[in-house]
XYZ file of C-alpha atoms in Angstrom:
246
model
C -14.597 19.083 -18.126
C -12.312 18.653 -15.116
C -13.939 18.586 -11.717
C -12.751 18.718 -8.126
C -14.661 16.740 -5.550
C -14.421 17.584 -1.826
C -15.199 14.804 0.582
C -14.636 13.478 4.110
C -14.399 9.964 5.378
C -14.083 7.814 8.494
C -11.116 5.547 7.737
C -12.049 2.679 10.066
C -13.777 0.706 7.277
C -11.100 1.244 4.624
C -7.626 0.023 3.712
C -6.589 3.617 3.117
C -7.307 5.981 0.238
C -5.508 4.455 -2.759
C -6.801 1.578 -4.884
C -5.411 -1.826 -3.838
C -6.123 -5.301 -5.194
C -8.617 -7.263 -3.090
C -9.176 -4.403 -0.618
C -11.861 -1.807 -0.054
C -10.439 1.700 -0.269
C -12.003 5.142 -0.307
C -10.858 5.764 -3.889
C -12.403 2.514 -5.103
C -15.831 3.137 -3.603
C -15.945 6.750 -4.895
C -14.843 5.694 -8.369
C -17.420 2.926 -8.399
C -20.198 5.301 -7.368
C -19.197 7.970 -9.906
C -18.934 5.408 -12.733
C -22.398 3.983 -11.991
C -24.096 7.356 -11.688
C -22.376 8.971 -14.706
C -22.679 5.718 -16.716
C -19.062 5.752 -17.787
C -15.759 4.657 -16.342
C -14.406 7.346 -14.026
C -10.959 7.449 -12.477
C -10.164 9.922 -9.733
C -6.812 11.329 -8.589
C -6.568 12.158 -4.868
C -4.659 14.930 -3.148
C -2.582 12.295 -1.407
C -2.697 8.889 0.212
C -3.925 8.006 3.663
C -3.094 4.751 5.398
C -5.565 2.175 6.586
C -7.625 3.528 9.467
C -6.705 7.195 8.981
C -9.567 9.675 8.696
C -10.114 12.789 6.588
C -12.083 15.860 7.559
C -11.245 17.299 4.142
C -9.984 15.447 1.078
C -9.977 16.506 -2.575
C -9.731 14.537 -5.798
C -10.102 15.422 -9.456
C -11.743 13.600 -12.367
C -12.729 14.297 -15.943
C -16.307 13.872 -17.234
C -18.927 15.348 -19.551
C -20.785 18.283 -18.003
C -23.448 17.445 -15.417
C -25.522 18.990 -12.632
C -23.068 19.147 -9.706
C -25.678 19.577 -6.966
C -27.773 16.685 -8.269
C -24.732 14.390 -8.526
C -23.638 15.369 -4.992
C -27.084 14.390 -3.684
C -27.041 11.067 -5.572
C -23.526 10.240 -4.438
C -24.350 10.843 -0.778
C -27.320 8.516 -1.136
C -25.271 5.864 -3.000
C -22.006 5.876 -1.004
C -21.549 4.050 2.338
C -22.134 6.019 5.513
C -18.413 6.579 6.304
C -18.005 8.713 3.144
C -19.601 12.147 2.621
C -19.420 14.391 -0.440
C -19.423 18.084 0.357
C -18.861 19.817 -2.938
C -18.216 19.176 -6.667
C -16.973 22.050 -8.787
C -15.416 22.800 -12.147
C -11.716 23.608 -12.284
C -9.195 24.510 -14.947
C -8.407 21.735 -17.439
C -4.856 21.280 -16.090
C -5.775 21.518 -12.374
C -4.328 18.669 -10.332
C -5.594 17.643 -6.878
C -2.188 16.417 -5.738
C 0.387 18.617 -7.450
C -1.471 21.937 -7.134
C -1.987 21.663 -3.358
C -0.128 24.438 -1.539
C -0.291 22.852 1.863
C -1.859 20.047 3.857
C -2.733 19.996 7.566
C -3.080 17.020 9.850
C -4.461 16.688 13.333
C -3.671 13.827 15.731
C -6.070 13.341 18.661
C -4.986 11.886 22.007
C -7.617 11.230 24.661
C -6.361 11.700 28.213
C -9.336 9.803 29.697
C -10.957 6.490 28.840
C -13.908 7.635 26.785
C -16.153 4.854 25.465
C -17.530 7.173 22.747
C -14.124 8.214 21.444
C -11.904 5.118 21.627
C -12.239 4.496 17.873
C -11.625 8.182 17.016
C -8.805 9.228 19.335
C -5.738 7.418 20.780
C -6.260 6.808 24.540
C -2.876 7.443 26.176
C -2.965 6.958 29.919
C 0.658 7.916 30.833
C 1.490 11.419 31.979
C 2.706 13.768 29.274
C 4.717 16.982 29.491
C 2.938 19.076 26.812
C 5.296 22.074 27.375
C 8.303 19.868 26.541
C 6.436 18.469 23.509
C 5.798 21.983 22.226
C 9.501 22.777 22.628
C 10.133 19.669 20.529
C 7.850 21.080 17.852
C 10.201 24.047 17.479
C 12.995 21.660 16.479
C 11.020 20.578 13.408
C 11.382 24.088 11.924
C 15.187 23.708 11.896
C 15.125 20.925 9.329
C 13.888 20.075 5.839
C 14.913 16.386 5.457
C 12.611 14.112 7.438
C 13.699 10.708 6.156
C 13.836 9.469 9.774
C 10.016 9.776 9.906
C 9.363 8.186 6.514
C 8.203 4.622 5.970
C 11.111 2.536 4.713
C 11.425 1.552 1.028
C 9.032 4.233 -0.271
C 9.504 5.362 -3.800
C 10.098 9.152 -3.355
C 12.711 11.343 -5.003
C 13.210 13.543 -1.942
C 12.462 13.418 1.770
C 12.412 17.197 2.018
C 9.297 18.840 3.422
C 8.658 22.436 4.493
C 6.847 22.418 7.885
C 4.866 25.642 8.242
C 3.276 25.055 11.619
C 3.446 22.387 14.376
C 2.069 22.538 17.897
C 0.297 20.620 20.680
C -3.047 22.027 21.857
C -4.829 21.014 25.044
C -8.640 21.047 25.131
C -10.625 19.548 27.987
C -9.528 15.897 28.181
C -7.801 15.910 24.834
C -4.300 16.656 23.624
C -4.143 17.395 19.902
C -1.108 17.648 17.637
C -1.572 19.995 14.658
C 0.913 20.126 11.819
C 0.925 21.918 8.442
C 3.456 21.408 5.607
C 3.768 21.671 1.848
C 3.948 17.850 1.624
C 4.184 14.834 3.910
C 6.032 11.526 3.620
C 4.239 8.226 4.124
C 3.706 7.535 7.856
C 5.402 10.850 8.705
C 2.839 12.343 11.047
C 2.316 9.133 13.014
C 6.082 8.715 13.355
C 6.435 12.302 14.589
C 3.644 11.803 17.129
C 5.122 8.552 18.381
C 8.524 10.259 18.866
C 6.878 13.223 20.595
C 5.105 10.889 23.010
C 8.525 9.418 23.943
C 9.654 13.021 24.663
C 6.479 13.828 26.584
C 7.073 10.763 28.858
C 10.773 11.693 29.226
C 12.042 8.577 27.428
C 13.712 10.984 24.982
C 14.859 14.619 25.271
C 15.162 17.512 22.889
C 18.801 16.713 22.034
C 17.723 13.234 21.100
C 15.235 14.649 18.587
C 18.027 16.574 16.832
C 20.070 13.350 16.652
C 17.134 11.360 15.294
C 16.400 13.821 12.461
C 20.099 14.083 11.557
C 20.402 10.267 11.497
C 17.877 9.974 8.627
C 17.174 6.489 10.037
C 13.576 5.412 10.717
C 14.659 2.951 13.349
C 16.039 5.784 15.481
C 12.668 7.500 15.781
C 9.722 6.425 17.977
C 7.090 3.891 17.098
C 4.238 5.060 14.863
C 1.146 6.257 16.763
C -1.988 4.260 15.951
C -3.818 5.207 12.743
C -7.246 5.867 14.243
C -6.143 9.087 15.949
C -4.963 10.766 12.743
C -7.041 13.125 10.591
C -6.170 14.821 7.306
C -7.700 18.166 8.261
C -7.384 20.763 5.479
C -5.852 21.127 2.018
C -5.148 24.512 0.530
C -5.139 25.355 -3.206
C -4.551 28.538 -5.216
C -7.705 30.614 -5.270
C -7.771 30.741 -9.042
C -7.885 26.947 -9.531
C -11.692 26.856 -9.963
C -13.655 28.216 -12.874
């Protein structure tokens, strides 16, 4: 049977999602727990990669295994896994369902704290300079004019295309927090953090809207702003076709 597993994780303790030699990743600890509990080697395929320090409110992965009690396994996994990882659901899907390729969209949220909050400094980026959120929202509208976002992609990544369809992008102010929300069919490595870093340059008037057009057209990562720190970024939701589960 093929199963989807829905989980969340705090990325502080991990070197990202994907397996790496001599590093603790979310994928490696989940695979290890599944293999021990199911008493067979289990490999999982995630919906995408997250960099070191990035969090996920919702992540999906698929794996193949003999049939089991999903609720019992979920309970055992949550007891077995480290505290920064939580399993929310395990469910059967079609035999050809794919956590990465069947995803219709992914949404990210980037949290910026406007005050020095001792309880949030590891979960949101404290940015003390003044920001023009109206100008930053105007910059968001520019993103809808383009499909090629090579300028926001990490250099030397092995991808066939830098095209992404951005469906939504906006800045939202809540209390002492400014939050960037973006939804697209796919994302390039480091893309959201590079966009946020560039938007912060616009919000502080280091760059203007015309500059953003030039940056995107340049297809050059060095033209865009510095990447915002990883600890403010959250993979928020992933959408799949409704008929993917059995």
